[in-house]
């Protein structure tokens, strides 16, 4: 493994100071499940690794109807996966975290790490964005909050500036009669990167959908909102014809690439299929 | 006595494996160990103008660098089977030409892996590009440059293999129906759990010891000795436990030579281990290519003629190309009876990764084509495919691909049993909603047969030495390798059974070429069959010696004695007995003479058979194919260890599902760069992807040659699953695929072409809900 300097700060401020001092040469490490593999395979060569696992204020998983869900930077994916409250209140998040790697990986990996890694195909990003998640950020200039929908700027790139750390993410409480879903399309059932991922959150108002959010993963440089499809559904019943239209609209908005996993054309077609299925699944859950 | 044959005794290797105490080649830690790494080519075809290693040598901690200028220039077999035509001498340890992206061009030994890796980056190679021939078509094109100076020319690895029987023209003339198709073959890799690894050390007398993960330690010994110019006494090969090989680890790989030479150059032990990526780049793949197959049928289903042209892509070197081509070509004489065949097999060099030996050796490819086409013919003849296969199944007395007569009715038994177990007739007759359902189910079946041992293609023999110790326990010496199949446990069972001692009293010594009897290697489904028979024969010799001694003591004729559970008993005299230990005990202080048996078994030829029955579900919106359930029926003669045999079958099915649906090692068609040389994008099915498998093992056609009638099972399970899946897909959606892997994208494209895309909102229920 490529050599690097290693730090274990014990406070957020110390971590920020280290990060600010070493700038682009430094990598923050929480679970390390992506970072260490990338260092071993020489895909990244950070001069400095800052392990934040010793920072006490970064843990904490809180989930209830009144306050929503708050996930500290060090909370493991497995902790979220095994939380009964998360499964009940945020089924799409629960579905997505189960898709990450293996149980061994999920015991180490953190959800906030998955967010900050900003992979276009990350499973948790579409449902988190659809749920209206906000990132709590601390940095040399103080604290700020950024909705995840505005957090990603490209593959592996975010709005974080030098010295900034995401200390937690927060999801608002689910609305009454809300439903959410995440559907992943891959080549096998586990240990897989999404070829396409679609998350939907919506609210049932009688026979029609409200507050529809449709987020597409792995079909653009960042997760993207399928806004045209959302508008088609807003205030409408999700009948088969409407689902078909929404699927086509989402398909048109996707910008997938060709690679060894799938062709762009296939990915686009799957956006349509998965969007229809994800809307139907989310709607099912509102009843 | 309770027979130990057919009992799933506790495998002696599992405790060490699950506790981590089992020693693999990579675990060997020696004082002063250096770490070796290989610099690999980043171009598919080039002449090396110059290599500059000066910066690497200057790096602190680097102990040696080897380039083509520093190693013996000896042409060698990549896959050294003595007494066999199945190999090609076309490799150098390091050459001045690189022939595929990933070929080793230099090697470094350093104090740590990190330093060795850093040193690789400091080596600069000046390549003079040569035209890269990345497909068989490119390599066979008129005027294509020659990839090798050896061989018959035209980029052929060997002269075409031609097999002819009967009169094909007359056969086609007599046909009521002719079916023809071209089948294209993907490029799966064996993806064994343990990446290639070796440790080399030289002693003061110039003897090399190499611990290496190999299926054929005596081949490693022979080739290293030849290339390094040493007698066999100066090369010792050790292999204890292995994490799989699936055929590929029959070859010698560049690192095994380079590690030995680095250790020699530095005077220190050197360890070299492939990264997972290197197992793709520098490993071996199954042969891709194409098979054009044409068959004639009478209206009643009789096959009148069969013609095939196989073209395999050997990649950059010959490796097992000759053997695989010969086996695949000959295999098409059989499985389904046909008197008139004309078969041609070619194997072609290209500038792509090396194809080698891989479980199912050529037959995975040929029977995918043959069995798929049988289904197609059945459809056109208006016959049930299973009925067509059953009526044409090879049987007792028919000539096998090896030229030997087939013994028994194994294939017919497998098909019949599968038909009963699956309720085939009712399932195939069930109505299908081909035009509307979103998820559609179908059933398919496929058949296979495979030889136990590579005889007569390779003039093989199994050897064994059995020694009884003073306390009546037994030590078995075998040269066979333990790939992880449990074969050594089976050998101990056979030895115990023949001798009449308890299984627990037999210990197995293996994995040291200085100690154990010569063995050709663990491959060709032959370890239990061939070495097992040698164990039985050697054990019989020891038994005779024990009985002779017991006869003296008991003052009865040896013919009246038998040994059961370690006790010598006299027939018809229940009270009179003697433990084996007492029988061989010292007499008046004089120990018994050595109680050693040793024997060699040269095989007759045995074939095992299977029919796989598969249900699939196709999602017609995504194109995804799910294997819902598999019922494999195997006829393998007498089963020695049922759990281990079933494990082979289930593992083969898992690999076969991967080959058929997801696994394909791809190279960039523009420059030969591998596109998915990692498990991120090379996808094997995992536990979550596995359907229920209801394994049925028949013992209806035991072979006289095998121990207690046993035959091989290692390779069989990976063969029939492929066509069974393809045939089930056809049953589900009415689309016939003539290639593998069958990807979701291709399923959708085929459905669209057929005009069979589902109605939006159609029922999301499968046709058949029973499981």
Short mmCIF file of C-alpha atoms in Angstrom, two decimals, chain A:
data_model
loop_
_atom_site.label_atom_id
_atom_site.label_comp_id
_atom_site.label_asym_id
_atom_site.label_seq_id
_atom_site.Cartn_x
_atom_site.Cartn_y
_atom_site.Cartn_z
CA UNK A 1 0.00 0.00 0.00
CA UNK A 2 1.19 3.48 -0.87
CA UNK A 3 2.54 5.19 2.28
CA UNK A 4 0.73 8.13 3.89
CA UNK A 5 0.78 10.21 7.08
CA UNK A 6 -1.98 9.19 9.46
CA UNK A 7 -3.91 11.27 11.99
CA UNK A 8 -6.58 10.45 14.54
CA UNK A 9 -8.19 13.71 15.64
CA UNK A 10 -10.43 13.55 18.71
CA UNK A 11 -12.57 16.61 18.05
CA UNK A 12 -14.40 17.95 15.01
CA UNK A 13 -12.36 21.16 15.19
CA UNK A 14 -9.13 19.23 15.18
CA UNK A 15 -10.28 17.23 12.16
CA UNK A 16 -11.26 20.43 10.35
CA UNK A 17 -7.90 22.01 11.15
CA UNK A 18 -6.01 18.97 9.81
CA UNK A 19 -8.16 18.86 6.72
CA UNK A 20 -7.69 22.58 6.13
CA UNK A 21 -3.93 22.33 6.60
CA UNK A 22 -3.41 19.42 4.19
CA UNK A 23 -6.06 20.39 1.66
CA UNK A 24 -6.23 18.21 -1.41
CA UNK A 25 -3.49 15.88 -0.18
CA UNK A 26 -5.68 14.64 2.65
CA UNK A 27 -8.45 12.09 2.70
CA UNK A 28 -10.96 11.78 5.48
CA UNK A 29 -11.59 8.22 6.59
CA UNK A 30 -14.59 6.88 8.50
CA UNK A 31 -15.37 3.27 7.51
CA UNK A 32 -12.57 3.24 4.96
CA UNK A 33 -14.27 0.57 2.87
CA UNK A 34 -13.86 2.53 -0.35
CA UNK A 35 -10.80 4.56 0.54
CA UNK A 36 -8.53 1.73 1.63
CA UNK A 37 -9.34 -0.37 -1.42
CA UNK A 38 -8.64 2.61 -3.65
CA UNK A 39 -5.32 3.28 -1.93
CA UNK A 40 -4.34 -0.38 -2.20
CA UNK A 41 -5.18 -0.39 -5.87
CA UNK A 42 -3.33 2.90 -6.39
CA UNK A 43 -6.48 4.65 -7.58
CA UNK A 44 -5.92 7.28 -4.89
CA UNK A 45 -2.62 8.28 -3.36
CA UNK A 46 -3.40 10.59 -0.47
CA UNK A 47 -0.36 11.95 1.38
CA UNK A 48 -2.47 12.21 4.53
CA UNK A 49 -5.28 10.08 5.92
CA UNK A 50 -7.39 11.56 8.70
CA UNK A 51 -9.34 8.91 10.58
CA UNK A 52 -12.32 10.51 12.29
CA UNK A 53 -13.48 7.40 14.17
CA UNK A 54 -12.03 8.76 17.42
CA UNK A 55 -14.19 11.91 17.29
CA UNK A 56 -16.90 11.34 19.92
CA UNK A 57 -19.60 13.76 18.66
CA UNK A 58 -19.96 12.13 15.24
CA UNK A 59 -21.96 9.05 16.22
CA UNK A 60 -25.66 8.93 16.93
CA UNK A 61 -28.61 7.44 15.12
CA UNK A 62 -31.97 8.94 16.13
CA UNK A 63 -35.23 8.03 14.45
CA UNK A 64 -38.85 8.83 15.38
CA UNK A 65 -42.07 10.13 13.87
CA UNK A 66 -41.76 13.54 15.48
CA UNK A 67 -38.19 14.48 14.64
CA UNK A 68 -37.38 12.35 11.67
CA UNK A 69 -34.07 10.60 11.16
CA UNK A 70 -30.65 11.94 12.09
CA UNK A 71 -27.56 9.98 11.15
CA UNK A 72 -24.15 10.98 12.50
CA UNK A 73 -21.05 10.73 10.34
CA UNK A 74 -19.80 7.56 12.05
CA UNK A 75 -23.07 5.60 12.00
CA UNK A 76 -22.53 2.39 10.10
CA UNK A 77 -24.74 1.26 7.28
CA UNK A 78 -25.44 -1.92 9.21
CA UNK A 79 -26.76 0.07 12.19
CA UNK A 80 -29.26 1.75 9.88
CA UNK A 81 -30.12 -1.50 8.17
CA UNK A 82 -30.93 -3.18 11.49
CA UNK A 83 -32.90 -0.26 12.96
CA UNK A 84 -36.56 -1.24 13.25
CA UNK A 85 -37.58 2.42 13.35
CA UNK A 86 -35.79 3.18 10.08
CA UNK A 87 -37.37 0.17 8.39
CA UNK A 88 -40.81 1.29 9.52
CA UNK A 89 -40.56 5.03 8.81
CA UNK A 90 -38.07 5.09 5.92
CA UNK A 91 -38.54 1.87 3.95
CA UNK A 92 -36.75 3.21 0.87
CA UNK A 93 -33.66 4.04 2.94
CA UNK A 94 -33.79 0.57 4.46
CA UNK A 95 -34.04 -0.94 0.97
CA UNK A 96 -31.09 1.07 -0.26
CA UNK A 97 -28.71 0.36 2.62
CA UNK A 98 -29.27 -3.35 2.21
CA UNK A 99 -27.90 -3.02 -1.32
CA UNK A 100 -24.47 -1.79 -0.24
CA UNK A 101 -21.73 -4.41 -0.55
CA UNK A 102 -21.86 -7.32 1.86
CA UNK A 103 -22.77 -7.50 5.54
CA UNK A 104 -19.05 -7.36 6.34
CA UNK A 105 -18.73 -4.13 4.36
CA UNK A 106 -21.88 -2.69 5.91
CA UNK A 107 -20.50 -3.36 9.40
CA UNK A 108 -17.65 -0.96 8.61
CA UNK A 109 -19.03 1.46 6.03
CA UNK A 110 -20.79 4.64 7.11
CA UNK A 111 -23.78 6.13 5.34
CA UNK A 112 -22.31 9.63 5.48
CA UNK A 113 -19.16 8.20 3.91
CA UNK A 114 -21.29 6.76 1.12
CA UNK A 115 -22.79 10.23 0.63
CA UNK A 116 -19.45 12.05 0.62
CA UNK A 117 -17.90 9.54 -1.78
CA UNK A 118 -20.47 10.91 -4.26
CA UNK A 119 -20.47 7.94 -6.58
CA UNK A 120 -23.11 8.40 -9.30
CA UNK A 121 -24.23 4.81 -8.72
CA UNK A 122 -24.35 4.91 -4.90
CA UNK A 123 -27.51 3.18 -3.78
CA UNK A 124 -28.36 5.44 -0.87
CA UNK A 125 -28.22 8.75 -2.69
CA UNK A 126 -31.47 8.58 -4.69
CA UNK A 127 -33.68 7.69 -1.70
CA UNK A 128 -31.92 10.17 0.57
CA UNK A 129 -32.48 12.96 -1.95
CA UNK A 130 -36.08 11.87 -2.48
CA UNK A 131 -36.64 11.97 1.28
CA UNK A 132 -35.48 15.59 1.44
CA UNK A 133 -32.26 14.88 3.33
CA UNK A 134 -30.09 17.77 4.46
CA UNK A 135 -26.35 17.54 5.19
CA UNK A 136 -24.98 19.29 8.28
CA UNK A 137 -21.54 20.65 7.40
CA UNK A 138 -18.83 22.04 9.66
CA UNK A 139 -15.77 23.79 8.37
CA UNK A 140 -13.20 26.49 9.03
CA UNK A 141 -15.86 29.12 8.25
CA UNK A 142 -18.44 27.64 10.65
CA UNK A 143 -21.46 25.44 10.13
CA UNK A 144 -23.92 25.30 7.23
CA UNK A 145 -26.65 23.03 5.91
CA UNK A 146 -27.03 21.87 2.32
CA UNK A 147 -29.91 19.77 0.95
CA UNK A 148 -28.50 16.61 -0.64
CA UNK A 149 -30.30 17.54 -3.85
CA UNK A 150 -27.77 20.38 -4.17
CA UNK A 151 -24.81 18.59 -2.62
CA UNK A 152 -23.37 16.65 -5.57
CA UNK A 153 -21.50 18.35 -8.40
CA UNK A 154 -20.03 15.43 -10.30
CA UNK A 155 -18.64 11.91 -9.93
CA UNK A 156 -16.75 12.00 -6.63
CA UNK A 157 -17.37 15.73 -6.32
CA UNK A 158 -19.49 17.68 -3.87
CA UNK A 159 -20.03 21.26 -2.70
CA UNK A 160 -17.70 20.65 0.26
CA UNK A 161 -14.88 23.21 0.35
CA UNK A 162 -11.42 22.86 1.86
CA UNK A 163 -11.60 21.79 5.48
CA UNK A 164 -15.32 20.98 5.48
CA UNK A 165 -16.76 17.85 7.05
CA UNK A 166 -20.29 16.46 6.90
CA UNK A 167 -21.01 15.80 10.57
CA UNK A 168 -24.48 14.34 10.08
CA UNK A 169 -27.38 14.06 7.69
CA UNK A 170 -30.99 14.67 8.69
CA UNK A 171 -34.23 13.49 7.10
CA UNK A 172 -37.51 15.24 7.86
CA UNK A 173 -40.27 13.17 9.47
CA UNK A 174 -42.32 11.30 6.86
CA UNK A 175 -45.60 13.04 6.01
CA UNK A 176 -48.91 11.38 6.76
CA UNK A 177 -49.89 8.95 3.97
CA UNK A 178 -46.35 9.07 2.60
CA UNK A 179 -44.82 6.24 0.58
CA UNK A 180 -41.30 5.72 -0.64
CA UNK A 181 -39.36 3.09 -2.54
CA UNK A 182 -35.98 2.38 -4.04
CA UNK A 183 -35.41 -0.12 -6.84
CA UNK A 184 -31.96 -1.11 -7.96
CA UNK A 185 -31.13 -2.78 -11.23
CA UNK A 186 -27.95 -4.81 -11.33
CA UNK A 187 -26.46 -7.94 -12.82
CA UNK A 188 -26.90 -9.98 -9.67
CA UNK A 189 -28.70 -9.79 -6.35
CA UNK A 190 -25.90 -8.76 -3.98
CA UNK A 191 -22.37 -7.32 -4.06
CA UNK A 192 -23.27 -5.25 -7.06
CA UNK A 193 -23.05 -1.72 -8.38
CA UNK A 194 -26.31 -0.28 -9.65
CA UNK A 195 -26.73 -0.21 -13.40
CA UNK A 196 -29.71 2.04 -12.69
CA UNK A 197 -31.34 2.99 -9.39
CA UNK A 198 -34.66 4.79 -8.99
CA UNK A 199 -36.07 6.23 -5.78
CA UNK A 200 -39.54 7.66 -5.37
CA UNK A 201 -41.20 9.43 -2.49
CA UNK A 202 -44.73 10.73 -2.60
CA UNK A 203 -47.79 11.42 -0.50
CA UNK A 204 -51.27 10.07 -1.11
CA UNK A 205 -54.03 12.64 -1.19
CA UNK A 206 -57.22 10.66 -1.79
CA UNK A 207 -56.67 9.09 -5.20
CA UNK A 208 -53.86 11.34 -6.33
CA UNK A 209 -50.14 11.79 -5.72
CA UNK A 210 -48.65 14.83 -4.04
CA UNK A 211 -45.12 16.00 -3.31
CA UNK A 212 -43.68 13.54 -5.79
CA UNK A 213 -39.93 13.21 -5.86
CA UNK A 214 -38.28 10.87 -8.33
CA UNK A 215 -34.51 10.53 -8.18
CA UNK A 216 -32.42 8.57 -10.67
CA UNK A 217 -29.05 7.02 -9.85
CA UNK A 218 -26.23 5.81 -12.14
CA UNK A 219 -27.61 7.54 -15.23
CA UNK A 220 -25.87 10.92 -14.94
CA UNK A 221 -22.69 12.34 -13.34
CA UNK A 222 -24.70 12.83 -10.13
CA UNK A 223 -28.05 11.52 -8.94
CA UNK A 224 -30.71 13.59 -10.71
CA UNK A 225 -34.31 14.52 -10.08
CA UNK A 226 -36.70 13.42 -12.81
CA UNK A 227 -38.60 16.68 -12.56
CA UNK A 228 -40.70 16.27 -15.69
CA UNK A 229 -41.93 12.91 -14.48
CA UNK A 230 -42.65 14.38 -11.05
CA UNK A 231 -44.79 17.10 -12.59
CA UNK A 232 -46.73 14.60 -14.68
CA UNK A 233 -47.73 12.79 -11.52
CA UNK A 234 -48.35 15.74 -9.24
CA UNK A 235 -52.05 15.83 -8.38
CA UNK A 236 -52.78 12.82 -10.59
CA UNK A 237 -53.71 9.23 -9.93
CA UNK A 238 -50.88 6.79 -10.70
CA UNK A 239 -52.83 4.77 -13.25
CA UNK A 240 -50.99 2.64 -15.83
CA UNK A 241 -51.16 5.30 -18.54
CA UNK A 242 -49.77 7.91 -16.18
CA UNK A 243 -47.00 5.59 -15.03
CA UNK A 244 -46.07 4.99 -18.64
CA UNK A 245 -45.84 8.72 -19.30
CA UNK A 246 -43.82 9.30 -16.16
CA UNK A 247 -41.47 6.50 -17.07
CA UNK A 248 -40.92 7.97 -20.52
CA UNK A 249 -40.35 11.42 -19.08
CA UNK A 250 -37.78 10.10 -16.60
CA UNK A 251 -36.10 8.19 -19.40
CA UNK A 252 -35.82 11.39 -21.45
CA UNK A 253 -34.22 13.22 -18.58
CA UNK A 254 -31.55 10.60 -17.91
CA UNK A 255 -28.08 10.99 -19.40
CA UNK A 256 -26.51 7.54 -19.03
CA UNK A 257 -23.20 6.39 -20.44
CA UNK A 258 -22.10 3.25 -22.26
CA UNK A 259 -19.77 1.02 -20.30
CA UNK A 260 -19.00 -2.60 -19.58
CA UNK A 261 -21.96 -2.80 -17.18
CA UNK A 262 -24.61 -1.77 -19.71
CA UNK A 263 -25.18 0.35 -22.78
CA UNK A 264 -26.62 3.81 -22.46
CA UNK A 265 -29.69 2.72 -24.42
CA UNK A 266 -30.36 -0.15 -22.04
CA UNK A 267 -29.88 2.06 -19.00
CA UNK A 268 -32.31 4.58 -20.43
CA UNK A 269 -34.89 1.87 -21.06
CA UNK A 270 -34.45 0.62 -17.51
CA UNK A 271 -35.04 4.12 -16.15
CA UNK A 272 -38.51 3.92 -17.68
CA UNK A 273 -39.25 0.45 -16.30
CA UNK A 274 -37.87 1.14 -12.85
CA UNK A 275 -39.56 4.51 -12.57
CA UNK A 276 -42.94 2.90 -13.23
CA UNK A 277 -42.23 0.14 -10.75
CA UNK A 278 -40.85 2.47 -8.08
CA UNK A 279 -43.84 4.80 -8.29
CA UNK A 280 -46.22 1.86 -8.01
CA UNK A 281 -44.29 0.48 -5.04
CA UNK A 282 -44.23 3.83 -3.26
CA UNK A 283 -47.97 4.26 -3.87
CA UNK A 284 -48.62 0.78 -2.47
CA UNK A 285 -46.91 1.79 0.72
CA UNK A 286 -49.17 4.78 1.29
CA UNK A 287 -52.18 2.58 1.98
#
